[in-house]
XYZ file of C-alpha atoms in Angstrom:
760
model
C -27.890 25.862 -2.831
C -31.158 24.281 -3.879
C -31.636 20.590 -4.548
C -31.673 21.202 -8.302
C -28.418 23.150 -8.109
C -26.731 20.154 -6.469
C -28.132 17.929 -9.235
C -26.720 20.345 -11.832
C -23.306 20.245 -10.161
C -23.357 16.449 -10.241
C -24.206 16.555 -13.950
C -21.294 18.887 -14.588
C -18.928 16.620 -12.672
C -19.900 13.555 -14.700
C -19.901 15.482 -17.962
C -16.306 16.483 -17.298
C -15.271 12.879 -16.603
C -16.898 11.105 -19.548
C -16.828 11.477 -23.309
C -19.193 10.145 -25.949
C -18.008 6.874 -27.515
C -15.937 7.354 -30.670
C -14.904 5.288 -33.656
C -11.484 3.659 -33.843
C -10.370 6.231 -36.432
C -11.493 9.097 -34.181
C -9.573 7.564 -31.309
C -6.381 7.366 -33.362
C -6.768 11.035 -34.316
C -7.251 11.894 -30.625
C -4.122 9.961 -29.673
C -2.063 11.692 -32.351
C -3.293 14.978 -30.871
C -2.722 13.971 -27.209
C -0.260 11.046 -27.252
C -0.059 10.490 -23.480
C -3.617 9.113 -23.334
C -2.320 5.950 -25.019
C 0.345 5.340 -22.342
C 1.079 1.811 -21.186
C 0.363 0.945 -17.541
C 3.629 1.858 -15.798
C 3.997 5.059 -17.812
C 0.408 6.088 -17.095
C 0.966 5.582 -13.367
C 4.168 7.623 -13.583
C 2.377 10.385 -15.517
C -0.380 10.540 -12.893
C 2.150 10.924 -10.070
C 4.205 13.571 -11.846
C 1.118 15.508 -12.958
C 0.347 16.441 -9.328
C 3.693 18.257 -9.011
C 6.210 18.349 -6.168
C 7.022 20.279 -3.004
C 10.048 20.563 -0.733
C 10.062 18.920 2.718
C 12.625 18.342 5.458
C 12.984 14.766 6.668
C 15.839 13.346 8.710
C 17.258 16.850 8.633
C 17.589 16.915 4.845
C 15.634 18.902 2.288
C 13.888 16.540 -0.114
C 11.609 16.902 -3.104
C 8.287 15.140 -2.532
C 5.586 14.206 -5.028
C 2.291 15.852 -4.044
C 0.435 12.818 -5.438
C 1.254 11.025 -2.165
C -0.386 13.834 -0.177
C -3.733 12.587 -1.564
C -4.531 16.056 -2.967
C -7.652 14.920 -4.821
C -9.216 13.713 -1.560
C -8.271 16.690 0.632
C -5.385 14.744 2.123
C -7.546 12.121 3.841
C -5.191 9.278 2.950
C -1.960 11.234 2.632
C 1.207 9.265 3.334
C 3.187 11.171 5.930
C 6.947 10.859 5.678
C 8.840 8.005 3.970
C 9.590 10.421 1.135
C 12.793 8.598 0.150
C 10.888 5.292 -0.088
C 8.194 6.904 -2.235
C 10.796 8.584 -4.451
C 12.525 5.227 -4.926
C 9.145 3.730 -5.852
C 8.725 6.422 -8.520
C 12.274 5.846 -9.762
C 11.441 2.169 -10.193
C 8.315 3.091 -12.141
C 10.392 5.336 -14.375
C 12.853 2.510 -15.126
C 10.043 0.010 -15.727
C 8.120 2.430 -17.940
C 11.220 3.084 -20.026
C 12.044 -0.638 -20.242
C 15.432 -0.139 -18.605
C 16.037 -3.605 -17.198
C 13.412 -3.737 -14.467
C 10.487 -5.025 -16.515
C 10.498 -8.367 -14.701
C 10.407 -6.762 -11.251
C 7.479 -6.882 -8.839
C 7.549 -3.849 -6.561
C 7.440 -4.933 -2.917
C 6.517 -2.448 -0.194
C 7.241 -3.776 3.286
C 7.016 -2.329 6.770
C 5.466 -2.722 10.209
C 1.883 -1.729 10.915
C 0.882 1.947 10.945
C 3.676 3.081 8.632
C 1.537 4.260 5.694
C 1.314 1.191 3.452
C -2.482 1.078 3.498
C -2.568 4.817 2.876
C -0.439 4.251 -0.218
C -3.021 1.848 -1.620
C -5.868 4.310 -1.013
C -3.784 7.200 -2.287
C -3.091 5.320 -5.525
C -6.792 4.571 -5.988
C -7.852 8.173 -5.314
C -5.111 9.712 -7.414
C -5.554 7.467 -10.445
C -9.335 7.811 -10.332
C -9.174 11.607 -10.358
C -6.370 11.778 -12.911
C -8.437 9.622 -15.291
C -11.164 12.285 -15.174
C -8.843 14.931 -16.618
C -8.386 15.498 -20.382
C -4.705 14.532 -20.273
C -5.405 11.472 -18.104
C -8.242 9.902 -20.110
C -8.188 6.109 -20.171
C -9.828 4.215 -23.034
C -10.967 0.713 -23.884
C -13.127 -0.957 -26.546
C -16.639 -2.345 -26.664
C -18.169 -4.675 -29.242
C -21.502 -5.295 -30.912
C -21.984 -8.330 -33.161
C -25.719 -7.832 -33.652
C -26.568 -7.561 -37.355
C -23.455 -9.425 -38.479
C -25.439 -12.550 -39.250
C -24.602 -14.404 -36.070
C -26.245 -15.242 -32.785
C -25.989 -12.150 -30.632
C -26.004 -14.230 -27.466
C -22.466 -15.341 -28.293
C -21.276 -12.002 -26.869
C -22.535 -12.374 -23.335
C -20.540 -12.774 -20.197
C -22.488 -12.846 -16.970
C -26.271 -12.951 -17.086
C -27.021 -9.648 -18.844
C -29.861 -9.606 -21.363
C -29.230 -8.236 -24.857
C -31.389 -5.565 -26.378
C -30.716 -2.318 -28.241
C -27.919 -0.391 -26.509
C -27.352 -3.418 -24.342
C -25.998 -5.184 -27.422
C -22.714 -3.373 -26.696
C -20.262 -5.270 -24.508
C -17.179 -3.663 -23.076
C -13.912 -5.533 -22.848
C -14.003 -7.005 -19.336
C -10.272 -6.380 -18.885
C -9.979 -2.807 -20.214
C -8.273 -3.857 -23.474
C -6.147 -1.093 -24.992
C -7.781 0.161 -28.226
C -4.501 -0.051 -30.156
C -4.366 -3.839 -29.602
C -7.110 -4.083 -32.248
C -4.553 -3.234 -34.959
C -2.344 -5.888 -36.580
C 1.183 -5.802 -35.121
C 2.905 -4.294 -38.180
C 0.371 -1.474 -38.488
C 0.461 -0.868 -34.745
C 4.262 -0.579 -34.801
C 4.112 2.182 -37.428
C 1.308 3.947 -35.588
C 3.238 3.862 -32.287
C 6.310 5.233 -34.031
C 4.298 8.264 -35.182
C 2.677 8.666 -31.758
C 6.073 8.657 -30.028
C 7.445 11.201 -32.472
C 4.728 13.560 -31.264
C 5.160 12.656 -27.601
C 6.915 15.317 -25.563
C 8.549 12.773 -23.269
C 11.747 10.723 -23.122
C 9.796 7.549 -22.259
C 8.139 6.117 -25.387
C 4.699 4.530 -25.285
C 4.595 0.758 -25.641
C 1.495 -1.268 -26.494
C 2.427 -4.932 -26.652
C 0.283 -8.053 -26.665
C -2.935 -9.000 -28.362
C -6.647 -8.420 -27.787
C -8.045 -9.993 -24.668
C -9.800 -13.377 -25.169
C -13.279 -11.882 -24.878
C -12.566 -9.246 -27.541
C -10.704 -11.744 -29.711
C -13.797 -13.968 -29.740
C -15.887 -11.033 -30.952
C -13.272 -9.988 -33.525
C -12.918 -13.530 -34.899
C -16.682 -13.974 -35.066
C -17.127 -10.747 -37.033
C -14.190 -11.478 -39.304
C -15.607 -14.921 -40.139
C -19.047 -13.495 -40.900
C -17.702 -10.857 -43.269
C -15.264 -13.219 -44.944
C -18.174 -15.520 -45.718
C -19.982 -12.559 -47.241
C -16.986 -11.893 -49.508
C -15.958 -8.631 -47.830
C -12.503 -7.559 -49.044
C -11.763 -4.835 -46.482
C -12.111 -7.134 -43.499
C -10.485 -4.877 -40.886
C -12.682 -1.934 -41.843
C -15.768 -4.153 -41.753
C -14.947 -5.656 -38.353
C -14.000 -2.322 -36.748
C -16.729 -0.183 -38.283
C -18.610 1.988 -35.729
C -21.558 -0.410 -35.850
C -19.390 -3.142 -34.295
C -16.518 -1.451 -32.474
C -16.339 1.777 -30.563
C -13.827 3.279 -28.191
C -15.008 4.654 -24.882
C -13.275 6.288 -21.982
C -13.685 4.962 -18.461
C -12.951 6.337 -15.025
C -10.263 4.272 -13.362
C -11.366 2.569 -10.168
C -11.081 -0.725 -8.322
C -12.171 -3.388 -10.807
C -11.607 -1.065 -13.784
C -7.872 -0.690 -14.266
C -7.031 -1.235 -10.600
C -7.044 -4.724 -9.157
C -6.829 -5.081 -5.373
C -6.391 -8.515 -3.826
C -7.350 -8.209 -0.163
C -6.102 -10.379 2.660
C -9.536 -11.987 3.099
C -10.054 -12.897 -0.587
C -10.320 -16.637 -1.148
C -10.314 -19.120 -4.023
C -7.840 -21.102 -6.070
C -4.761 -19.268 -7.358
C -6.361 -19.137 -10.832
C -9.568 -17.629 -9.456
C -7.694 -14.998 -7.475
C -5.454 -14.147 -10.420
C -7.802 -13.979 -13.401
C -11.259 -15.314 -12.481
C -13.281 -18.475 -13.017
C -15.418 -20.256 -15.612
C -19.173 -19.913 -15.321
C -20.068 -23.488 -16.139
C -23.742 -22.850 -16.736
C -22.812 -20.406 -19.506
C -20.635 -22.945 -21.317
C -23.686 -24.913 -22.352
C -25.446 -21.832 -23.718
C -22.675 -20.171 -25.695
C -21.394 -21.223 -29.097
C -17.753 -22.008 -28.427
C -17.118 -24.285 -31.376
C -16.210 -27.307 -29.343
C -14.130 -25.567 -26.701
C -14.578 -23.312 -23.728
C -15.731 -19.871 -24.726
C -13.722 -17.007 -23.131
C -16.960 -15.038 -22.989
C -18.108 -17.451 -20.280
C -15.219 -16.380 -18.018
C -15.812 -14.082 -15.031
C -12.626 -11.950 -15.393
C -12.968 -10.959 -11.726
C -9.420 -11.919 -10.704
C -6.899 -9.339 -9.563
C -4.933 -9.321 -12.846
C -8.085 -9.016 -14.929
C -9.369 -6.082 -12.927
C -5.962 -4.413 -12.858
C -5.209 -4.955 -16.541
C -4.281 -1.680 -18.160
C -2.889 -0.021 -15.048
C -2.238 -1.364 -11.528
C -2.426 -4.646 -9.607
C -1.988 -4.562 -5.816
C -1.698 -7.632 -3.599
C -2.551 -6.395 -0.107
C -1.162 -8.173 2.967
C 0.866 -10.379 0.650
C 1.840 -12.830 3.395
C -1.756 -14.123 3.178
C -1.223 -14.841 -0.538
C 2.312 -16.242 -0.483
C 1.137 -19.212 -2.558
C 0.043 -16.799 -5.267
C 3.346 -14.950 -5.565
C 5.099 -17.869 -7.278
C 2.255 -17.982 -9.803
C 3.057 -14.358 -10.639
C 6.671 -15.092 -11.567
C 6.238 -15.029 -15.325
C 3.594 -12.318 -15.470
C 6.078 -9.403 -15.460
C 8.479 -11.346 -17.697
C 6.013 -12.443 -20.360
C 3.065 -10.101 -19.711
C 0.834 -13.123 -20.150
C -1.395 -15.300 -17.987
C -3.497 -18.362 -18.849
C -7.227 -18.679 -18.344
C -7.216 -22.338 -19.350
C -5.414 -24.718 -21.650
C -5.012 -23.004 -24.983
C -6.604 -19.775 -23.784
C -4.374 -17.042 -22.419
C -4.493 -13.311 -21.846
C -1.833 -10.677 -22.400
C -1.731 -8.251 -19.484
C -0.332 -4.761 -19.080
C -0.268 -3.928 -15.383
C 2.133 -2.685 -12.769
C 2.455 -5.281 -10.020
C 2.781 -4.033 -6.433
C 2.697 -6.226 -3.350
C 2.301 -4.883 0.193
C 3.239 -6.804 3.311
C 4.288 -6.718 6.936
C 7.751 -8.103 7.796
C 6.288 -11.593 8.251
C 6.351 -12.164 4.473
C 10.132 -11.874 4.474
C 10.299 -14.588 7.115
C 8.262 -16.862 4.840
C 10.468 -16.092 1.854
C 13.627 -16.873 3.828
C 12.480 -20.173 5.325
C 14.662 -22.095 2.819
C 17.553 -19.608 2.798
C 19.891 -22.126 4.444
C 19.616 -24.283 1.302
C 21.398 -21.528 -0.649
C 21.465 -22.592 -4.318
C 18.642 -25.074 -3.754
C 16.267 -22.466 -2.340
C 12.942 -23.022 -4.210
C 11.955 -19.382 -3.582
C 15.139 -17.923 -5.026
C 13.561 -17.063 -8.394
C 10.708 -15.255 -6.676
C 13.010 -13.263 -4.400
C 15.083 -12.215 -7.401
C 12.024 -10.634 -9.003
C 10.934 -8.705 -5.894
C 12.171 -5.132 -5.711
C 11.877 -4.283 -2.024
C 11.191 -0.868 -0.487
C 10.854 -0.595 3.290
C 8.431 1.756 5.008
C 9.578 2.765 8.480
C 8.061 4.529 11.456
C 8.226 8.304 11.240
C 11.309 9.923 12.725
C 10.155 13.525 12.264
C 8.357 15.227 15.140
C 6.187 17.418 12.908
C 5.028 14.447 10.816
C 4.266 12.340 13.875
C 2.337 15.210 15.480
C 0.325 15.595 12.298
C -0.321 11.850 12.120
C -1.406 11.702 15.766
C -3.856 14.568 15.249
C -5.270 12.689 12.253
C -5.708 9.564 14.355
C -7.551 11.484 17.072
C -9.696 13.736 14.863
C -11.018 14.092 11.338
C -8.260 16.494 10.312
C -7.000 15.694 6.820
C -5.162 18.790 5.593
C -1.475 18.187 4.838
C 0.839 20.623 6.587
C 2.858 22.604 4.077
C 4.430 25.461 6.076
C 6.525 28.247 4.639
C 8.752 28.593 7.723
C 9.864 26.503 10.683
C 8.199 28.996 13.066
C 4.856 28.285 11.410
C 5.396 24.543 11.654
C 6.494 24.791 15.288
C 3.258 26.610 16.115
C 1.199 23.802 14.560
C 3.158 21.146 16.476
C 2.543 22.863 19.816
C -1.127 23.733 19.260
C -3.783 22.486 21.673
C -6.467 20.106 20.492
C -10.126 19.984 21.486
C -12.010 16.699 21.131
C -15.692 16.032 21.732
C -16.161 12.910 23.880
C -19.485 11.190 24.561
C -20.160 9.323 27.783
C -22.434 6.324 28.377
C -25.560 8.485 28.321
C -24.463 10.102 25.063
C -23.667 13.443 26.674
C -21.002 15.283 24.687
C -18.121 16.844 26.610
C -15.362 18.987 25.136
C -11.961 17.760 26.315
C -8.783 19.702 25.786
C -5.313 18.431 25.058
C -3.343 21.378 26.394
C -0.627 23.070 24.318
C 2.438 20.797 23.935
C 0.396 17.656 24.746
C 0.241 16.334 21.180
C 3.839 17.483 20.767
C 4.941 15.535 23.857
C 3.222 12.309 22.745
C 4.595 12.606 19.214
C 8.091 13.393 20.477
C 8.072 10.389 22.806
C 7.040 8.102 19.940
C 9.797 9.503 17.701
C 12.454 9.276 20.431
C 11.553 5.609 20.960
C 12.359 4.948 17.292
C 15.793 6.537 17.107
C 19.104 4.713 17.227
C 20.695 5.703 20.544
C 24.107 4.420 19.479
C 24.591 7.076 16.806
C 24.389 10.373 18.691
C 27.152 12.988 18.638
C 28.789 13.804 21.967
C 26.845 16.376 23.938
C 23.472 15.613 22.333
C 20.605 13.414 23.460
C 17.752 11.651 21.660
C 15.521 14.734 21.799
C 18.279 16.758 20.114
C 18.506 14.092 17.424
C 14.734 14.221 16.926
C 14.833 18.019 16.570
C 17.722 17.824 14.112
C 15.792 15.333 12.002
C 12.760 17.618 12.033
C 14.193 21.061 11.330
C 17.796 20.367 10.373
C 19.525 22.512 13.004
C 19.909 23.301 16.716
C 20.615 26.567 18.503
C 23.727 26.500 20.704
C 23.484 29.814 22.460
C 23.422 32.405 19.692
C 24.794 30.006 17.106
C 22.728 27.976 14.687
C 24.415 24.627 14.091
C 23.188 22.613 11.102
C 22.821 18.833 11.061
C 25.790 18.560 8.678
C 28.024 20.117 11.324
C 27.143 17.330 13.749
C 28.040 14.629 11.231
C 24.718 12.962 12.013
C 23.207 10.544 9.509
C 20.224 8.230 9.451
C 21.046 4.651 10.380
C 19.262 1.411 9.548
C 17.934 1.347 13.128
C 16.191 4.729 12.895
C 12.464 4.106 12.416
C 12.902 0.343 12.303
C 11.019 -0.190 15.565
C 9.509 1.846 18.371
C 6.177 2.995 19.746
C 3.522 3.007 16.972
C 1.076 5.870 16.615
C -1.867 3.514 17.125
C -0.663 2.638 20.644
C -0.322 6.321 21.593
C -3.721 7.075 20.066
C -5.382 4.354 22.140
C -3.731 5.559 25.342
C -4.991 9.110 24.744
C -8.461 7.814 23.857
C -8.594 5.960 27.179
C -7.481 9.070 29.068
C -10.181 11.140 27.402
C -12.837 8.842 28.827
C -11.473 8.806 32.375
C -12.690 11.114 35.177
C -10.525 14.201 35.165
C -10.047 14.303 38.941
C -7.783 11.273 38.692
C -5.096 13.541 37.263
C -5.761 16.870 39.015
C -7.922 16.159 42.089
C -6.943 19.401 43.834
C -7.992 21.732 41.033
C -11.399 23.158 40.140
C -10.650 22.734 36.424
C -11.937 19.852 34.328
C -11.507 18.192 30.974
C -7.819 19.024 30.405
C -5.099 16.536 29.496
C -1.596 17.811 30.173
C 1.627 16.608 28.542
C 2.762 14.830 31.717
C -0.584 12.988 31.933
C -0.081 11.502 28.486
C 3.636 10.800 28.879
C 3.079 9.005 32.188
C 0.218 6.916 30.759
C 2.147 5.948 27.630
C 5.216 4.920 29.645
C 3.227 3.068 32.306
C 1.301 1.029 29.739
C 4.334 -0.264 27.851
C 4.997 -3.275 30.086
C 1.399 -4.513 29.734
C 1.044 -3.936 25.989
C 1.436 -7.193 24.032
C 3.066 -5.429 21.082
C 6.266 -4.769 23.065
C 8.804 -7.258 24.336
C 10.107 -6.904 27.885
C 13.346 -5.438 26.592
C 11.570 -2.918 24.390
C 9.258 -1.806 27.190
C 12.211 -1.243 29.534
C 14.172 0.658 26.882
C 11.272 2.939 25.942
C 10.375 3.642 29.580
C 13.873 4.984 30.169
C 13.575 7.402 27.257
C 10.583 9.281 28.642
C 12.745 11.370 31.004
C 14.471 13.376 28.261
C 11.115 14.051 26.626
C 9.614 15.279 29.914
C 12.566 17.601 30.437
C 12.267 19.082 26.957
C 8.500 19.592 27.172
C 8.860 21.213 30.589
C 11.353 23.609 29.012
C 8.767 24.485 26.366
C 6.086 25.110 28.983
C 8.522 27.117 31.072
C 9.335 29.363 28.122
C 5.626 29.943 27.462
C 5.150 31.087 31.050
C 8.234 33.304 30.925
C 7.156 34.914 27.658
C 3.671 35.522 29.037
C 5.088 37.076 32.238
C 7.412 39.356 30.279
C 5.068 40.211 27.432
C 4.861 43.891 28.378
C 8.645 44.068 28.606
C 9.282 42.499 25.217
C 11.286 44.595 22.811
C 9.192 45.335 19.732
C 10.350 44.437 16.243
C 10.485 48.073 15.140
C 13.144 48.760 17.796
C 15.067 45.686 16.736
C 14.924 46.657 13.067
C 16.141 50.155 13.908
C 19.111 48.695 15.790
C 20.003 46.448 12.843
C 19.877 49.412 10.451
C 22.203 51.429 12.660
C 24.683 48.548 12.997
C 24.726 48.094 9.214
C 25.312 51.829 8.753
C 28.035 51.714 11.438
C 29.827 48.900 9.626
C 29.477 50.716 6.294
C 30.724 53.922 7.937
C 28.184 55.775 5.849
C 24.511 56.478 5.467
C 22.275 53.644 4.284
C 18.773 53.671 2.847
C 16.183 51.618 4.692
C 13.106 49.947 3.139
C 11.081 53.138 3.707
C 13.529 55.105 1.565
C 14.896 56.986 4.573
C 18.611 57.717 4.993
C 19.986 56.301 8.240
C 23.085 57.646 10.006
C 24.673 55.334 12.596
C 23.676 56.495 16.080
C 26.227 55.268 18.690
C 23.900 56.015 21.623
C 20.945 54.032 20.247
C 23.162 51.030 19.578
C 24.698 51.251 23.065
C 21.315 51.464 24.803
C 19.963 48.484 22.843
C 23.036 46.358 23.549
C 22.958 47.075 27.274
C 19.236 47.127 28.024
C 17.801 44.652 25.535
C 20.633 42.324 24.693
C 22.016 42.356 28.243
C 25.414 41.331 26.901
C 27.388 44.452 27.797
C 27.523 47.252 30.376
C 29.001 50.758 30.644
C 32.557 49.483 31.016
C 32.390 48.206 27.407
C 32.039 51.761 26.102
C 34.138 54.895 26.172
C 31.277 57.345 26.239
C 29.247 55.915 23.371
C 32.161 54.359 21.531
C 32.289 50.552 21.725
C 35.330 48.540 22.775
C 36.743 45.617 20.813
C 34.313 43.069 22.323
C 31.294 45.104 21.197
C 32.768 45.706 17.736
C 33.477 41.989 17.370
C 29.930 41.170 18.452
C 28.411 43.551 15.905
C 30.598 42.208 13.115
C 30.319 38.490 13.818
C 26.763 38.225 15.105
C 24.894 40.914 13.171
C 26.811 41.812 10.022
C 27.687 38.212 9.141
C 24.003 37.265 9.237
C 23.100 40.286 7.095
C 25.788 39.461 4.557
C 24.572 35.867 4.389
C 21.081 37.104 3.601
C 22.433 39.572 1.030
C 24.358 36.758 -0.685
C 21.257 34.594 -0.817
C 19.444 37.468 -2.559
C 22.375 38.519 -4.738
C 20.254 38.567 -7.905
C 17.768 40.993 -6.342
C 17.973 44.456 -4.885
C 18.993 43.978 -1.246
C 17.925 46.248 1.586
C 18.473 45.785 5.280
C 14.729 46.067 5.866
C 14.192 42.936 3.782
C 15.746 40.850 6.556
C 13.473 39.143 9.046
C 15.089 39.901 12.437
C 14.374 36.311 13.494
C 16.814 35.136 10.822
C 19.644 36.589 12.925
C 20.128 34.056 15.741
C 21.192 36.477 18.464
C 18.292 38.825 17.636
C 15.823 35.963 17.555
C 16.912 35.177 21.097
C 16.266 38.783 22.151
C 12.802 38.796 20.593
C 11.444 35.866 22.539
C 13.720 34.423 25.191
C 13.740 35.286 28.879
C 15.002 33.587 32.017
C 14.170 33.744 35.704
C 16.905 36.314 36.306
C 14.888 38.655 34.084
C 11.783 37.946 36.168
C 13.592 38.512 39.455
C 15.104 41.742 38.182
C 11.773 43.012 36.798
C 9.420 41.891 39.587
C 11.322 42.284 42.847
C 8.394 41.302 45.102
C 7.333 38.235 43.114
C 7.088 34.979 45.118
C 6.644 31.802 42.990
C 5.797 29.765 46.098
C 2.563 31.767 46.410
C 1.473 31.132 42.812
C -1.271 28.580 43.536
C -3.164 30.943 45.867
C -1.452 34.352 45.855
C -2.541 36.845 48.547
C -4.856 39.506 47.188
C -3.218 42.797 46.243
C 0.296 41.375 46.003
C 2.604 41.652 43.008
C 2.376 37.874 42.647
C -1.426 38.040 42.311
C -1.258 40.843 39.745
C 1.471 39.085 37.786
C -0.399 35.761 37.809
C -3.592 37.328 36.457
C -1.666 39.052 33.697
C 0.338 35.922 32.885
C -2.706 33.683 32.526
C -4.407 36.232 30.259
C -1.292 36.443 28.100
C -0.974 32.654 27.854
C -4.555 32.474 26.570
C -3.989 35.267 24.076
C -0.463 34.423 22.915
C -0.396 30.609 22.864
C -4.050 29.495 22.671
C -4.181 28.139 26.204
C -7.573 27.948 27.834
C -7.947 29.372 31.331
C -7.813 25.839 32.728
C -4.724 24.700 30.829
C -2.962 28.024 31.546
C -3.637 27.507 35.274
C -2.367 23.918 35.202
C 0.707 24.710 33.138
C 1.757 27.723 35.170
C 1.256 25.807 38.447
C 3.440 22.988 37.164
C 6.185 25.396 36.108
C 6.082 27.396 39.330
C 6.204 24.260 41.466
C 9.592 23.514 39.935
C 10.836 27.106 39.933
C 10.043 27.707 43.600
C 12.595 25.053 44.608
C 15.471 27.064 43.179
C 14.112 30.607 43.487
C 16.037 31.734 46.566
């Protein structure tokens, strides 16, 4: 595009976000047409979250509905919160109760958790989401601005700050985003809200309580006094005429509907809450013998967040302020000074690490005399925890190492598993600014993420026969395969405990370990190989485990405990690498899906004892020979003694009924409202068939390649079957699983070094 075309696009973007100012009457008409634009703070926040929609996720082995708002969709997922869906859903439930006025109005929402659990992402996600929602027609946010010029008074009485007044600059916006309906007298406003709520397609009515902010009240009172002196009878119409009052929309952002109090912000509690007096202005403004609210800065967190959201970040740094907030949710009011107060409409959220709780409990032993008891009663706590899902941790680790921001939203577990296992290429610059591409081999990110997750799981609550890796896999996908059987998490009677995700290895520690490895000479890890710039899973796992005892974030007991857990992770990852090598070696021998589908059709026809119609509209007669050949050659479960000619014995019949037909019937039941055909079934949905499609063992290799010698793999003699098989295997690993030549060489060598011990 040309430069002008980019300028035009920017114009279009702003045009879509802003409207021309309107009169108060026009605003009321607009609200009656689109009632939700008048929503009070907690309801507006709830509307913004729900407007983004939901999606289904699996966490801790359970299917949960998740609000897409927390995926940061408006910012391409840059600050998406990964995991903690139950915590976020509870947060939304609280908002719903507060918005509806169902007993939680006095609550301050408290989000607590250790570092690197997504709390900061929540803050950014709220800012991004509310900003973008306010640009949409249904999410417009409005406030008022005033102009007293021409009313017979001194125009300078409107200023706050040091702005000059001339022409259009005579208009001054409410510094605290005052709701336009607060201009109306209470009795008129009550009737207007009743009509608005009648038109609102929502079970949560809109509430607009309180009075005009002090700045706007000063302008209103000044205008009212001027027109009363002039004998005006319709005072409200005179004061709110378009020459003096207009309603304008604004784009929500920090300082305009969102107040963020950062850990480094300083000042007295009053300054941090609502702002400070500008003493030089007090001498210049006509305040009739008292302080003029127009000489107030309104730069405190409540002032900036009035009308929507107030966030106290790292609340332990502002513990003194929390007690000052006690009555804000109760009374929706805060004082600027003696005799001057401000009604506020904001949703209070505080964010902290666990150290705030320690401060709040320092007087707990005094029980009824605890001076912080009233504050603790008003805090509604939600705890963020470390991720306990492998796929989420892998995604988070990739984000930490790269600029990837897209949120994974797979349609199947197979698709998600592929993403977890994918390699990762990172450009690293050395001291002379030379860029080098470094590869994290397939399963490397997976191994690091799995180790972090395993460190966070409660080892006391594991069903007999399972280990921590099994628990991690159950939490991620909700099932395990035991032979041909799929066993769901419910069958293991496995539930999340309070210890799961409460502590463990944080993603930031793993990220730093990998970053250090990326900058080390490669020959430290593989000095005997001519390949460079590859990090293998065992490289990362060893480095993470070895660094635990020296890392200040872990106690001695934690370091020892986490070091012991690396063994199960290494074993699992080796199994993954081993299966990749096996699949690559047997690629040419793999049974194709068309053959599998044909077998399934014949078994279904055999069970029906009749012809069936496949998805191509062809009639299929059961062929005993085809089924026999498939079961012997491809399944490897039976031999000739299980058949009388081509007729199966009881064991084969039982297998067909229990392993094939049961799975087909389950699929047919799930699609009972649709036309069901056997061809509609994905063969991988039948556990025993899924095993056939992609699972081999070393017996298969030994049977297929009689002259293969794994001990020769590193440097196979030219012309041997081992040399031919190695060349084919490495090519297949590159093509099938996205290995590079270097990582395929390293992985296959590692696997063969273990296999050669038990080959004979």
